[in-house]
Amino acid sequence: MLRGPLNGLAARLIIGSVLVICVVSGTVLWQVNRDLTAQSQDRYAEQVTRARQQLEQQIQIDAGLRVTGASVLAAQPTFEQALAANSPGTLLGIVAAYFSQTTLPNAGASGIHVYNAQGRLIVRAERPSGIPPTTVVPEVVRVVNSKQAQGFVRQDEGLGLAVSGIAPVINDAGAVIGAVEAISALDNGFARSEAAVIGLPISVVVQGRLVGTSDVEAAVDPTALTEQLRTDAGAMPVYLNARGRQYLMSLITLRGGDGSALGDMYVGVDRRRIDDTVASTRADVLRSIGAGILLAVVISSALAWFTVRPVRQLVRAARRIQDNDLESPVLAVGPQELRELSGTMDEMRRAMRMSRESLLTANRDLALRVTASTQRLSEVTEDLDVWQGIVRQLSGEAGGGLAGAVEELLRLSWVDGAFIGVANETGGLAAAAAAGLAPGTAQAVLDVARTGIGGRPPSEEITVPATTREPSTARLAAWLIGGLALQPLITPDGIAGVLGLVSNAEMEMPPLRRELLRSIAHEVAGTLERSELADEVDENRRIAEAVLREMS
C-alpha cells in the first residue's frame, strides 16, 4: 500500500526538495559561516583602527587646546606683571582663578604650572595636587628657547604621563621671563571619558606599568606584552591577552617632544563580541534553514508543485543577503508559514541595513565633529596670530605703530575695516589710523559715537550687529557699514580713544571675539599711554633746556 505513494510525484518532490534544501542549506551555512567570521573580523578590525585614529586626533586636539589655554593665560598683563615681579602668591591667585574658570575639557587629572625663564617650577595648581618636580622640565626649556608655544605628551612627576601645552611669557621688551603650562593626565579619568565616546575599552601602559584604564576587567596585562606584540599592534589590530580574555587591540605609541617613546595607549574589542556576533547570525541562519526544510516537507505533502516557487524565491533572497544586497526586499509569497519566514528574513535584512546605515551615520557625525573642532581651533589660532602681530606693531618690533595695528586687524576673517580714534583737547574724537575704509568713514563713525549709539556713550563697549536696525546708526549704511563694534581705550587718566571694527555684512560678536577685542584695546590703550608719557618727558626736557639756556 505504500509503494504507490512513495513512487508518486509528490513523494519524489518531497524527498527531492528535502535533499536539495539540505544540500543547499549546508553549502549556504558553510559559506555564510566562513564569510561571517571573516567579515566580523574585518569589521571589528576597522572599528578598532578608526578608534585608534580618533584617539590620535583627540590627543592632538587636546594638546592644541592646552597650548591655546596656556597662551591666553600667558598673554594676560596681570599675569605677566606678577611673573616679572616674581610674586608666587599673586601668580597662584591668578592661576587658580583661571584654572577654575577655564572651559578646556579636562577628562583626567589636570593642572596649570608656572615656570621661570630657566624652566624651574614657581607655581603648581592642579587637580589633584601632587609633589612639585625638583628638576628642570626639558619641554619648558625648549619652549623658552624657541619663544613659541608648543604641545607635548610628556612625563610629569606629579601627574604622570600627560598631554601638555606650554606657552612662553614674553615681556614688552621681547624677552622671555617664564612659561605657563596647561596639563592633563592620561589616567583612568581620561581613559573612561574617551572610551565612552568611541565605545571601546582603553588602557594606558608606561614602562610595563598600567597607569590608566577605562575598564579594569578589560585592562591590558603589561606582563604579557612583548616587543613583537607591540610592533604588530602598532601596525594593525592583533589579539592580546587582558585579564584572561583575548581582545582585538591596536596601540598608539605616545612620544615626547624629542621623539622618544613614553608609553602606549591600547584600544580594542573583546573577542567574545566578535564570536557572539558570528554565533547569533549563524543561529538565525540555522533557524531560517530549519524552518525552510520543515515547511518544505509539510507543504510539499499537500501541494508539492505550489511550494517550489516560494522556496526558490527564499533561496534567492538568502543569496542576495549573502551577497550584501540589502536593498531588495524579501517578498512574502506562498502559504502563511513561508510568509512568516519571508518576514523574518526581511526583518533580518532591514536590521542589517539599519546597522550599516547607523555605522555610516556615525562616521559622518565623527567627521563633522572633527571638522568643527578643527574650525574652532583655526579661529583661535587666527585670533592669537593677529593679536601677536598687533603687539609686534605697537611694541615697535615691526615698526608699524597704530597704522600697522589696524592693518593687522584686517587679517581677521570677520573684519572688513578697522580704525583707531583718539580724544583731542576739545573732548572730541579724531581718527588717528584707519584701514579697509573709504576716506572719511572712520570720522563719520566717531561723530556718531560721540553723540551716543542707542543711548550708550563711547566710553562703553558698543556692538551694533546691523546698523540699519539701530536708528542712531542708520545713516552709517551710506558708508557701506553693515555691522559695527566699538571698544573704549581706557588709561589711568580716562578714555584715551576708541577702537572700532567694521564689517560690510552683519557682525556677530560671540564671547571669544569680545575678549579678543578687549585684549587688543588694552594693548592700544597702553601704547597711547606710553606715547603720552614720552611726550610729557620730551616737553619737560625742552622746558628744562630752555631754563638752562636762560640761566646761562
Coordinates of C-alpha atoms in Angstrom, one line a residue, residues 159-457:
L159 CA 50.5 63.8 37.2
G160 CA 52.5 61.1 35.4
L161 CA 52.0 60.7 31.6
A162 CA 50.1 63.8 30.4
V163 CA 49.1 66.0 27.5
S164 CA 50.8 69.4 27.9
G165 CA 50.5 72.8 26.2
I166 CA 53.3 75.2 27.1
A167 CA 53.4 78.9 26.1
P168 CA 56.2 81.4 26.8
V169 CA 55.6 84.6 28.7
I170 CA 57.2 87.5 26.8
N171 CA 57.5 91.0 28.3
D172 CA 57.2 94.3 26.4
A173 CA 60.9 94.2 25.6
G174 CA 60.5 90.9 23.8
A175 CA 62.4 88.8 26.4
V176 CA 61.1 85.5 27.8
I177 CA 60.5 85.9 31.5
G178 CA 59.0 82.5 32.1
A179 CA 56.4 79.9 30.8
V180 CA 53.0 78.7 31.7
E181 CA 51.8 75.1 31.1
A182 CA 48.3 73.7 30.9
I183 CA 48.5 69.9 31.5
S184 CA 46.0 67.0 31.7
A185 CA 47.0 63.4 32.8
L186 CA 46.4 60.4 30.6
D187 CA 44.9 58.5 33.6
N188 CA 41.8 56.5 34.4
G189 CA 39.6 59.6 34.0
F190 CA 40.9 60.3 30.5
A191 CA 40.5 56.6 29.5
R192 CA 36.9 56.4 30.8
S193 CA 36.0 59.7 29.1
E194 CA 37.4 58.6 25.7
A195 CA 36.1 55.1 26.0
A196 CA 32.6 56.5 26.5
V197 CA 32.9 58.3 23.1
I198 CA 34.3 55.5 21.0
G199 CA 32.5 52.7 22.7
L200 CA 35.7 50.5 23.2
P201 CA 37.9 49.9 26.3
I202 CA 41.2 51.9 26.6
S203 CA 44.4 51.1 28.5
V204 CA 47.5 53.2 29.0
V205 CA 50.8 51.4 29.7
V206 CA 54.0 53.2 30.7
Q207 CA 57.3 51.2 31.2
G208 CA 55.5 47.9 31.8
R209 CA 53.0 49.5 34.3
L210 CA 49.3 50.1 33.8
V211 CA 48.6 53.8 34.6
G212 CA 45.1 54.2 33.1
T213 CA 42.2 52.1 32.1
S214 CA 38.5 52.6 31.3
D215 CA 37.6 49.1 32.5
V216 CA 39.6 47.1 35.0
E217 CA 38.4 43.8 33.6
A218 CA 39.4 44.8 30.0
A219 CA 42.8 46.3 31.0
V220 CA 45.9 45.1 29.1
D221 CA 48.2 42.8 31.1
P222 CA 51.6 44.6 30.9
T223 CA 53.4 41.4 31.8
A224 CA 52.1 39.7 28.6
L225 CA 53.4 42.4 26.3
T226 CA 56.4 41.7 24.2
E227 CA 58.3 43.9 21.7
Q228 CA 57.0 41.8 18.9
L229 CA 53.4 42.2 20.1
R230 CA 53.9 46.0 20.4
T231 CA 55.3 46.2 16.9
D232 CA 52.4 44.1 15.5
A233 CA 49.7 46.1 17.4
G234 CA 51.2 49.3 16.2
A235 CA 50.8 48.2 12.5
M236 CA 47.4 46.6 12.6
P237 CA 44.9 45.2 15.2
V238 CA 46.1 41.9 16.8
Y239 CA 44.8 39.7 19.6
L240 CA 46.3 40.5 23.1
N241 CA 45.5 38.9 26.4
A242 CA 43.8 41.0 29.0
R243 CA 42.7 39.5 32.4
G244 CA 42.5 36.0 30.9
R245 CA 40.5 37.1 27.8
Q246 CA 41.5 37.9 24.3
Y247 CA 41.0 41.3 22.8
L248 CA 41.5 42.5 19.2
M249 CA 43.6 45.5 20.0
S250 CA 45.8 48.2 18.4
L251 CA 48.1 50.7 20.1
I252 CA 49.2 54.3 19.8
T253 CA 52.8 54.9 20.8
L254 CA 52.9 58.1 22.9
R255 CA 56.0 60.1 22.1
G256 CA 57.5 63.1 23.8
G257 CA 58.8 66.3 22.2
D258 CA 62.2 64.7 21.4
G259 CA 60.5 61.7 19.6
S260 CA 61.2 59.2 22.4
A261 CA 58.5 56.6 23.3
L262 CA 57.0 57.4 26.7
G263 CA 54.2 54.8 26.7
D264 CA 51.5 53.1 24.8
M265 CA 47.7 53.6 24.6
Y266 CA 45.7 50.4 23.7
V267 CA 42.2 50.3 22.3
G268 CA 40.4 47.1 21.5
V269 CA 37.3 45.0 21.4
D270 CA 36.5 41.8 23.3
R271 CA 36.8 38.7 21.1
R272 CA 33.6 37.4 22.7
R273 CA 31.7 40.2 20.9
I274 CA 33.1 39.0 17.6
D275 CA 32.2 35.4 18.4
D276 CA 28.8 36.3 19.7
T277 CA 28.0 38.3 16.5
V278 CA 29.0 35.3 14.4
A279 CA 27.1 32.8 16.6
S280 CA 24.0 34.9 16.6
T281 CA 23.9 35.3 12.9
R282 CA 24.7 31.7 12.4
A283 CA 21.9 30.7 14.7
D284 CA 19.5 33.0 12.7
V285 CA 20.6 31.3 9.5
L286 CA 20.2 27.9 11.1
R287 CA 16.7 28.7 12.3
S288 CA 15.8 30.0 8.9
I289 CA 17.1 26.9 7.2
G290 CA 15.4 24.6 9.6
A291 CA 12.1 26.3 9.3
G292 CA 12.5 26.2 5.5
I293 CA 13.1 22.5 5.5
L294 CA 10.2 21.8 7.8
L295 CA 7.8 24.0 5.8
A296 CA 9.0 22.4 2.6
V297 CA 8.2 18.9 3.9
V298 CA 4.8 19.9 5.3
I299 CA 3.6 21.9 2.3
S300 CA 5.1 19.6 -0.3
S301 CA 2.9 16.8 1.2
A302 CA -0.2 18.6 0.1
L303 CA 0.9 20.8 -2.8
A304 CA 4.4 20.0 -3.9
W305 CA 4.1 22.0 -7.0
F306 CA 2.9 25.1 -5.1
T307 CA 6.0 25.1 -2.8
V308 CA 8.6 25.0 -5.5
R309 CA 8.4 28.7 -6.5
P310 CA 8.2 30.2 -2.9
V311 CA 11.2 28.1 -1.8
R312 CA 13.2 29.2 -4.7
Q313 CA 12.4 32.8 -4.0
L314 CA 13.5 32.4 -0.4
V315 CA 16.8 30.8 -1.6
R316 CA 17.3 33.7 -3.9
A317 CA 16.6 36.2 -1.2
A318 CA 19.1 34.4 1.1
R319 CA 21.7 34.6 -1.6
R320 CA 21.1 38.3 -2.1
I321 CA 21.5 38.9 1.6
Q322 CA 24.7 36.8 1.5
D323 CA 25.9 38.9 -1.4
N324 CA 25.3 42.0 0.7
D325 CA 22.2 43.1 -1.3
L326 CA 20.2 44.7 1.5
E327 CA 18.0 46.9 -0.7
S328 CA 16.0 44.3 -2.4
P329 CA 13.0 43.3 -0.2
V330 CA 12.2 39.7 0.7
L331 CA 8.7 39.2 -0.8
A332 CA 6.1 37.4 1.3
V333 CA 4.7 34.7 -1.0
G334 CA 3.2 31.2 -0.6
P335 CA 1.4 29.8 2.4
Q336 CA 1.4 31.5 5.8
E337 CA 4.4 29.7 7.1
L338 CA 6.5 30.7 4.2
R339 CA 5.2 34.3 4.5
E340 CA 6.4 34.3 8.2
L341 CA 9.8 33.0 7.1
S342 CA 9.9 35.7 4.4
G343 CA 9.0 38.3 7.0
T344 CA 11.8 37.1 9.4
M345 CA 14.4 37.2 6.6
D346 CA 13.2 40.7 5.6
E347 CA 13.4 41.9 9.2
M348 CA 17.0 40.5 9.3
R349 CA 17.7 42.3 6.0
R350 CA 16.3 45.6 7.4
A351 CA 18.2 45.2 10.6
M352 CA 21.5 44.6 8.8
R353 CA 20.8 47.6 6.5
M354 CA 20.0 49.8 9.5
S355 CA 23.2 48.7 11.2
R356 CA 25.2 49.6 8.1
E357 CA 23.4 53.0 7.8
S358 CA 24.0 53.6 11.5
L359 CA 27.7 53.0 11.1
L360 CA 27.8 55.3 8.1
T361 CA 25.9 58.0 10.0
A362 CA 28.3 57.6 13.0
N363 CA 31.3 58.0 10.7
R364 CA 29.7 61.2 9.2
D365 CA 28.9 62.6 12.6
L366 CA 32.5 61.9 13.7
A367 CA 33.8 63.7 10.6
L368 CA 31.6 66.7 11.3
R369 CA 32.8 66.9 14.9
V370 CA 36.4 66.7 13.8
T371 CA 35.8 69.4 11.2
A372 CA 34.0 71.6 13.8
S373 CA 36.8 71.2 16.3
T374 CA 39.4 72.0 13.6
Q375 CA 37.5 75.1 12.6
R376 CA 37.3 76.3 16.2
L377 CA 41.0 75.7 16.6
S378 CA 41.7 77.6 13.4
E379 CA 39.7 80.6 14.6
V380 CA 41.5 80.7 17.9
T381 CA 44.9 80.3 16.1
E382 CA 43.9 83.2 13.7
D383 CA 42.9 85.4 16.7
L384 CA 46.2 84.7 18.5
D385 CA 48.3 85.3 15.4
V386 CA 46.6 88.7 14.8
W387 CA 46.9 89.6 18.5
Q388 CA 50.6 88.8 18.4
G389 CA 51.0 90.8 15.2
I390 CA 49.4 93.8 16.8
V391 CA 51.6 93.5 19.8
R392 CA 54.7 93.5 17.5
Q393 CA 53.4 96.6 15.6
L394 CA 52.7 98.5 18.8
S395 CA 55.9 97.5 20.6
G396 CA 58.0 98.8 17.8
E397 CA 59.3 95.3 16.8
A398 CA 57.6 95.6 13.4
G399 CA 57.6 99.4 13.4
G400 CA 54.0 100.0 12.2
G401 CA 52.5 101.7 15.2
L402 CA 48.8 102.4 15.2
A403 CA 48.6 102.2 11.4
G404 CA 50.3 98.8 11.5
A405 CA 47.9 97.6 14.2
V406 CA 44.8 98.4 12.2
E407 CA 46.3 96.8 9.2
E408 CA 46.8 93.6 11.3
L409 CA 43.1 93.7 12.3
L410 CA 42.1 93.3 8.6
R411 CA 43.6 89.7 8.8
L412 CA 40.6 88.7 10.9
S413 CA 38.1 86.9 8.5
W414 CA 35.1 88.6 10.1
V415 CA 36.6 92.2 9.8
D416 CA 36.4 94.4 6.7
G417 CA 37.6 97.6 8.2
A418 CA 39.2 99.0 11.4
F419 CA 40.2 102.3 12.9
I420 CA 41.5 104.0 16.0
G421 CA 40.1 107.3 17.2
V422 CA 41.9 109.3 19.9
A423 CA 40.5 112.0 22.2
N424 CA 41.5 115.6 21.3
E425 CA 41.8 118.7 23.6
T426 CA 38.2 119.7 22.8
G427 CA 36.8 116.5 24.1
G428 CA 36.0 115.1 20.7
L429 CA 37.3 112.0 18.9
A430 CA 39.6 112.2 15.9
A431 CA 40.6 109.3 13.6
A432 CA 44.3 108.5 14.2
A433 CA 44.6 105.4 12.0
A434 CA 42.3 103.5 9.7
A435 CA 42.4 100.6 7.2
G436 CA 40.0 99.0 4.8
L437 CA 37.7 102.0 4.9
A438 CA 36.8 104.8 2.5
P439 CA 38.2 108.2 3.3
G440 CA 36.0 109.9 6.0
T441 CA 34.3 106.7 7.1
A442 CA 36.2 106.5 10.4
Q443 CA 35.5 110.1 11.3
A444 CA 31.8 109.6 10.4
V445 CA 31.6 106.6 12.8
L446 CA 33.4 108.6 15.5
D447 CA 31.0 111.6 15.1
V448 CA 28.0 109.2 15.5
A449 CA 29.6 107.5 18.5
R450 CA 30.3 110.9 20.2
T451 CA 26.6 111.7 20.2
G452 CA 25.8 108.2 21.6
I453 CA 24.7 105.0 20.0
G454 CA 21.5 103.5 21.4
G455 CA 21.8 105.8 24.5
R456 CA 25.4 104.4 25.2
P457 CA 28.4 106.8 25.2

